[in-house]
PDB file of C-alpha atoms in Angstrom:
ATOM      1  CA  MET A  21     -15.299 -12.290   5.784  1.00  0.00           C
ATOM      2  CA  PHE A  22     -14.130 -15.589   7.230  1.00  0.00           C
ATOM      3  CA  ASP A  23     -10.962 -15.481   5.117  1.00  0.00           C
ATOM      4  CA  ALA A  24     -10.244 -11.996   6.458  1.00  0.00           C
ATOM      5  CA  ILE A  25     -10.828 -13.164  10.034  1.00  0.00           C
ATOM      6  CA  THR A  26      -8.512 -16.104   9.397  1.00  0.00           C
ATOM      7  CA  LEU A  27      -5.727 -13.870   8.081  1.00  0.00           C
ATOM      8  CA  ILE A  28      -6.106 -11.479  11.007  1.00  0.00           C
ATOM      9  CA  ALA A  29      -5.969 -14.312  13.545  1.00  0.00           C
ATOM     10  CA  LEU A  30      -2.912 -15.804  11.824  1.00  0.00           C
ATOM     11  CA  ARG A  31      -1.092 -12.476  11.880  1.00  0.00           C
ATOM     12  CA  GLU A  32      -2.230 -11.489  15.372  1.00  0.00           C
ATOM     13  CA  PRO A  33      -2.242 -14.665  17.513  1.00  0.00           C
ATOM     14  CA  GLY A  34      -3.435 -12.666  20.528  1.00  0.00           C
ATOM     15  CA  LEU A  35      -6.818 -12.316  18.809  1.00  0.00           C
ATOM     16  CA  ARG A  36      -7.368 -16.079  18.466  1.00  0.00           C
ATOM     17  CA  PRO A  37      -9.521 -16.362  21.625  1.00  0.00           C
ATOM     18  CA  GLN A  38     -11.845 -13.624  20.322  1.00  0.00           C
ATOM     19  CA  VAL A  39     -12.013 -15.322  16.920  1.00  0.00           C
ATOM     20  CA  ARG A  40     -12.833 -18.671  18.580  1.00  0.00           C
ATOM     21  CA  ASP A  41     -15.616 -16.957  20.558  1.00  0.00           C
ATOM     22  CA  PHE A  42     -16.982 -15.361  17.382  1.00  0.00           C
ATOM     23  CA  LEU A  43     -16.938 -18.679  15.507  1.00  0.00           C
ATOM     24  CA  THR A  44     -18.685 -20.405  18.405  1.00  0.00           C
ATOM     25  CA  GLU A  45     -21.352 -17.695  18.617  1.00  0.00           C
ATOM     26  CA  PHE A  46     -21.847 -17.844  14.863  1.00  0.00           C
ATOM     27  CA  HIS A  47     -22.455 -21.590  15.072  1.00  0.00           C
ATOM     28  CA  ASP A  48     -24.819 -21.250  18.005  1.00  0.00           C
ATOM     29  CA  ASP A  49     -26.829 -18.369  16.484  1.00  0.00           C
ATOM     30  CA  ALA A  50     -26.957 -19.375  12.794  1.00  0.00           C
ATOM     31  CA  ASP A  51     -29.225 -22.029  11.332  1.00  0.00           C
ATOM     32  CA  ALA A  52     -30.087 -23.975   8.206  1.00  0.00           C
ATOM     33  CA  LYS A  53     -31.058 -20.747   6.426  1.00  0.00           C
ATOM     34  CA  THR A  54     -27.394 -19.720   6.399  1.00  0.00           C
ATOM     35  CA  GLU A  55     -25.979 -20.445   2.961  1.00  0.00           C
ATOM     36  CA  GLU A  56     -23.793 -23.478   2.443  1.00  0.00           C
ATOM     37  CA  GLU A  57     -20.814 -21.443   1.188  1.00  0.00           C
ATOM     38  CA  ILE A  58     -20.849 -19.476   4.431  1.00  0.00           C
ATOM     39  CA  TRP A  59     -20.870 -22.660   6.501  1.00  0.00           C
ATOM     40  CA  TRP A  60     -17.923 -24.009   4.508  1.00  0.00           C
ATOM     41  CA  ALA A  61     -15.983 -20.761   4.980  1.00  0.00           C
ATOM     42  CA  TRP A  62     -16.749 -20.996   8.707  1.00  0.00           C
ATOM     43  CA  ALA A  63     -15.564 -24.617   8.835  1.00  0.00           C
ATOM     44  CA  GLN A  64     -12.418 -23.794   6.876  1.00  0.00           C
ATOM     45  CA  THR A  65     -11.603 -21.005   9.353  1.00  0.00           C
ATOM     46  CA  VAL A  66     -11.997 -23.466  12.216  1.00  0.00           C
ATOM     47  CA  GLY A  67      -9.682 -25.881  10.398  1.00  0.00           C
ATOM     48  CA  VAL A  68      -7.000 -23.394   9.374  1.00  0.00           C
ATOM     49  CA  LEU A  69      -6.834 -21.954  12.870  1.00  0.00           C
ATOM     50  CA  GLY A  70      -6.746 -25.484  14.277  1.00  0.00           C
ATOM     51  CA  PHE A  71      -9.510 -25.081  16.841  1.00  0.00           C
ATOM     52  CA  GLU A  72      -9.641 -28.739  17.908  1.00  0.00           C
ATOM     53  CA  ASP A  73     -12.362 -28.012  20.467  1.00  0.00           C
ATOM     54  CA  MET A  74     -14.718 -26.984  17.648  1.00  0.00           C
ATOM     55  CA  VAL A  75     -14.380 -30.126  15.517  1.00  0.00           C
ATOM     56  CA  CYS A  76     -17.616 -31.557  16.970  1.00  0.00           C
ATOM     57  CA  LYS A  77     -19.493 -28.403  15.911  1.00  0.00           C
ATOM     58  CA  VAL A  78     -18.132 -28.720  12.362  1.00  0.00           C
ATOM     59  CA  ARG A  79     -19.101 -32.388  12.256  1.00  0.00           C
ATOM     60  CA  ALA A  80     -22.618 -31.441  13.387  1.00  0.00           C
ATOM     61  CA  VAL A  81     -22.910 -28.912  10.544  1.00  0.00           C
ATOM     62  CA  PHE A  82     -22.032 -31.645   8.042  1.00  0.00           C
ATOM     63  CA  GLU A  83     -24.391 -34.157   9.692  1.00  0.00           C
ATOM     64  CA  ARG A  84     -27.285 -31.669   9.548  1.00  0.00           C
ATOM     65  CA  GLY A  85     -26.653 -31.298   5.826  1.00  0.00           C
ATOM     66  CA  TRP A  86     -25.831 -27.600   6.073  1.00  0.00           C
ATOM     67  CA  ILE A  87     -22.743 -28.449   4.037  1.00  0.00           C
ATOM     68  CA  THR A  88     -23.752 -31.095   1.532  1.00  0.00           C
ATOM     69  CA  PRO A  89     -21.513 -33.736  -0.041  1.00  0.00           C
ATOM     70  CA  ASP A  90     -22.178 -32.021  -3.387  1.00  0.00           C
ATOM     71  CA  HIS A  91     -20.351 -28.959  -2.048  1.00  0.00           C
ATOM     72  CA  THR A  92     -17.553 -30.637  -0.113  1.00  0.00           C
ATOM     73  CA  ALA A  93     -16.951 -33.592   2.141  1.00  0.00           C
ATOM     74  CA  TYR A  94     -16.160 -33.727   5.844  1.00  0.00           C
ATOM     75  CA  ALA A  95     -12.897 -35.361   4.786  1.00  0.00           C
ATOM     76  CA  ASP A  96     -11.916 -32.034   3.192  1.00  0.00           C
ATOM     77  CA  PHE A  97     -12.315 -30.339   6.560  1.00  0.00           C
ATOM     78  CA  GLU A  98     -10.293 -33.102   8.206  1.00  0.00           C
ATOM     79  CA  HIS A  99      -7.574 -32.536   5.594  1.00  0.00           C
ATOM     80  CA  VAL A 100      -7.468 -28.814   6.417  1.00  0.00           C
ATOM     81  CA  MET A 101      -7.157 -29.670  10.112  1.00  0.00           C
ATOM     82  CA  GLN A 102      -4.394 -32.211   9.433  1.00  0.00           C
ATOM     83  CA  VAL A 103      -2.383 -29.843   7.250  1.00  0.00           C
ATOM     84  CA  ASN A 104      -2.546 -27.186   9.919  1.00  0.00           C
ATOM     85  CA  ARG A 105      -1.483 -29.618  12.646  1.00  0.00           C
ATOM     86  CA  THR A 106       1.683 -30.521  10.761  1.00  0.00           C
ATOM     87  CA  ALA A 107       2.624 -27.267   9.018  1.00  0.00           C
ATOM     88  CA  ASP A 108       2.744 -23.555   9.519  1.00  0.00           C
ATOM     89  CA  SER A 109      -0.884 -22.655   8.854  1.00  0.00           C
ATOM     90  CA  ALA A 110      -0.058 -19.002   8.242  1.00  0.00           C
ATOM     91  CA  SER A 111       2.180 -19.804   5.309  1.00  0.00           C
ATOM     92  CA  GLY A 112      -0.208 -22.407   3.868  1.00  0.00           C
ATOM     93  CA  PHE A 113      -3.397 -20.376   4.021  1.00  0.00           C
ATOM     94  CA  ALA A 114      -1.952 -16.969   3.148  1.00  0.00           C
ATOM     95  CA  ALA A 115       0.136 -18.391   0.308  1.00  0.00           C
ATOM     96  CA  GLU A 116      -2.963 -19.349  -1.643  1.00  0.00           C
ATOM     97  CA  TYR A 117      -3.521 -16.712  -4.317  1.00  0.00           C
ATOM     98  CA  HIS A 118      -7.073 -15.839  -3.307  1.00  0.00           C
ATOM     99  CA  ASN A 119      -6.171 -15.448   0.376  1.00  0.00           C
ATOM    100  CA  ARG A 120      -3.430 -12.862   0.130  1.00  0.00           C
ATOM    101  CA  PRO A 121      -4.113  -9.198   0.798  1.00  0.00           C
ATOM    102  CA  ILE A 122      -4.016  -6.866  -2.211  1.00  0.00           C
ATOM    103  CA  THR A 123      -1.311  -4.259  -1.615  1.00  0.00           C
ATOM    104  CA  ASP A 124      -1.221  -2.632  -5.071  1.00  0.00           C
ATOM    105  CA  THR A 125      -4.662  -2.384  -6.644  1.00  0.00           C
ATOM    106  CA  VAL A 126      -3.492  -1.174 -10.068  1.00  0.00           C
ATOM    107  CA  ALA A 127      -0.906  -3.953 -10.329  1.00  0.00           C
ATOM    108  CA  GLU A 128      -3.527  -6.495  -9.252  1.00  0.00           C
ATOM    109  CA  LEU A 129      -6.081  -5.357 -11.831  1.00  0.00           C
ATOM    110  CA  LYS A 130      -3.525  -5.238 -14.657  1.00  0.00           C
ATOM    111  CA  GLY A 131      -3.467  -9.027 -14.590  1.00  0.00           C
ATOM    112  CA  TRP A 132      -7.240  -9.427 -14.788  1.00  0.00           C
ATOM    113  CA  TYR A 133      -8.440 -10.353 -18.259  1.00  0.00           C
ATOM    114  CA  CYS A 134     -11.426  -8.007 -18.058  1.00  0.00           C
ATOM    115  CA  PHE A 135      -8.983  -5.081 -17.903  1.00  0.00           C
ATOM    116  CA  SER A 136      -6.651  -6.329 -20.632  1.00  0.00           C
ATOM    117  CA  PRO A 137      -6.307  -4.390 -23.901  1.00  0.00           C
ATOM    118  CA  GLU A 138      -7.556  -7.464 -25.816  1.00  0.00           C
ATOM    119  CA  TYR A 139     -10.756  -7.675 -23.810  1.00  0.00           C
ATOM    120  CA  LEU A 140     -11.364  -3.932 -23.859  1.00  0.00           C
ATOM    121  CA  ALA A 141     -10.885  -3.846 -27.621  1.00  0.00           C
ATOM    122  CA  SER A 142     -13.503  -6.573 -28.000  1.00  0.00           C
ATOM    123  CA  LYS A 143     -16.035  -4.654 -25.930  1.00  0.00           C
ATOM    124  CA  SER A 144     -16.831  -1.307 -27.458  1.00  0.00           C
ATOM    125  CA  ARG A 145     -19.010  -0.238 -24.531  1.00  0.00           C
ATOM    126  CA  VAL A 146     -16.077  -0.775 -22.172  1.00  0.00           C
ATOM    127  CA  GLN A 147     -13.766   1.400 -24.269  1.00  0.00           C
ATOM    128  CA  PRO A 148     -14.502   4.665 -22.373  1.00  0.00           C
ATOM    129  CA  LEU A 149     -13.271   3.001 -19.184  1.00  0.00           C
ATOM    130  CA  ALA A 150      -9.948   2.359 -20.886  1.00  0.00           C
ATOM    131  CA  LEU A 151      -9.797   5.981 -21.959  1.00  0.00           C
ATOM    132  CA  THR A 152      -9.946   7.160 -18.351  1.00  0.00           C
ATOM    133  CA  ASN A 153      -6.519   5.701 -17.593  1.00  0.00           C
ATOM    134  CA  PRO A 154      -4.437   5.389 -20.786  1.00  0.00           C
ATOM    135  CA  GLU A 155      -1.188   4.508 -18.985  1.00  0.00           C
ATOM    136  CA  LEU A 156      -2.871   1.484 -17.393  1.00  0.00           C
ATOM    137  CA  PHE A 157      -4.387   0.186 -20.619  1.00  0.00           C
ATOM    138  CA  GLY A 158      -1.854   1.478 -23.160  1.00  0.00           C
ATOM    139  CA  THR A 159      -4.446   3.269 -25.291  1.00  0.00           C
ATOM    140  CA  GLN A 160      -4.575   6.834 -26.509  1.00  0.00           C
ATOM    141  CA  PRO A 161      -7.701   8.941 -26.074  1.00  0.00           C
ATOM    142  CA  VAL A 162      -9.825   9.119 -29.194  1.00  0.00           C
ATOM    143  CA  GLN A 163     -10.959  12.567 -30.295  1.00  0.00           C
ATOM    144  CA  ALA A 164     -14.506  12.813 -31.629  1.00  0.00           C
ATOM    145  CA  ASN A 165     -14.538  14.619 -34.984  1.00  0.00           C
ATOM    146  CA  THR A 166     -18.301  14.927 -35.221  1.00  0.00           C
ATOM    147  CA  LYS A 167     -20.884  16.610 -33.052  1.00  0.00           C
ATOM    148  CA  ILE A 168     -23.073  14.255 -31.065  1.00  0.00           C
ATOM    149  CA  GLY A 169     -26.789  14.657 -31.716  1.00  0.00           C
ATOM    150  CA  ARG A 170     -29.389  14.373 -28.948  1.00  0.00           C
ATOM    151  CA  ASN A 171     -30.795  11.153 -30.407  1.00  0.00           C
ATOM    152  CA  ASP A 172     -27.406   9.565 -31.193  1.00  0.00           C
ATOM    153  CA  PRO A 173     -26.115   6.729 -29.014  1.00  0.00           C
ATOM    154  CA  CYS A 174     -24.186   8.100 -26.054  1.00  0.00           C
ATOM    155  CA  PRO A 175     -20.384   7.883 -26.545  1.00  0.00           C
ATOM    156  CA  CYS A 176     -19.973   6.580 -22.984  1.00  0.00           C
ATOM    157  CA  GLY A 177     -21.133   3.196 -24.235  1.00  0.00           C
ATOM    158  CA  SER A 178     -24.214   2.881 -22.028  1.00  0.00           C
ATOM    159  CA  GLY A 179     -26.443   2.106 -25.017  1.00  0.00           C
ATOM    160  CA  LYS A 180     -28.801   4.968 -24.122  1.00  0.00           C
ATOM    161  CA  LYS A 181     -29.493   7.990 -26.254  1.00  0.00           C
ATOM    162  CA  TYR A 182     -27.153  10.889 -25.553  1.00  0.00           C
ATOM    163  CA  LYS A 183     -30.049  13.096 -24.375  1.00  0.00           C
ATOM    164  CA  LYS A 184     -31.063  10.479 -21.738  1.00  0.00           C
ATOM    165  CA  CYS A 185     -27.531   9.776 -20.570  1.00  0.00           C
ATOM    166  CA  CYS A 186     -24.578  12.154 -20.452  1.00  0.00           C
ATOM    167  CA  ALA A 187     -26.406  15.207 -21.844  1.00  0.00           C
ATOM    168  CA  ALA A 188     -28.999  15.046 -19.050  1.00  0.00           C
TER     169      ALA A 188
END
């Protein structure tokens, strides 16, 4: 969520005051029960957007131990702030692979190993997924030559008996 807010604020500078208010309210309303990864995402948003007036709040989060040195150091936050003081933060943040919006879902998923023909071939229970979109996975549908019995394993790959799965 914080990455999305960051991208929106970078693309729509007019929204920065609202984002600053949200980040301030989040800090003031959240507490130690908020997970460390969320606090780091919050701090990174503050750093990428260069909200100098919020640096003391970020430092306080680190001092309270809500972001531990095992996770990241305050120096990492300072580095994010420094980079965004001296460079175009929009190009730096959005250029990172995990921060860019997905514009073509099929093209994005084609590169994921879990959707590759090699992986799908190694996982027989995943095979029916590949059969639903042969042009994406380069496979041809397999025709069943035998009748499926009620107590046979379901061909969908769920591991259940046919009568408890797709025949139900």
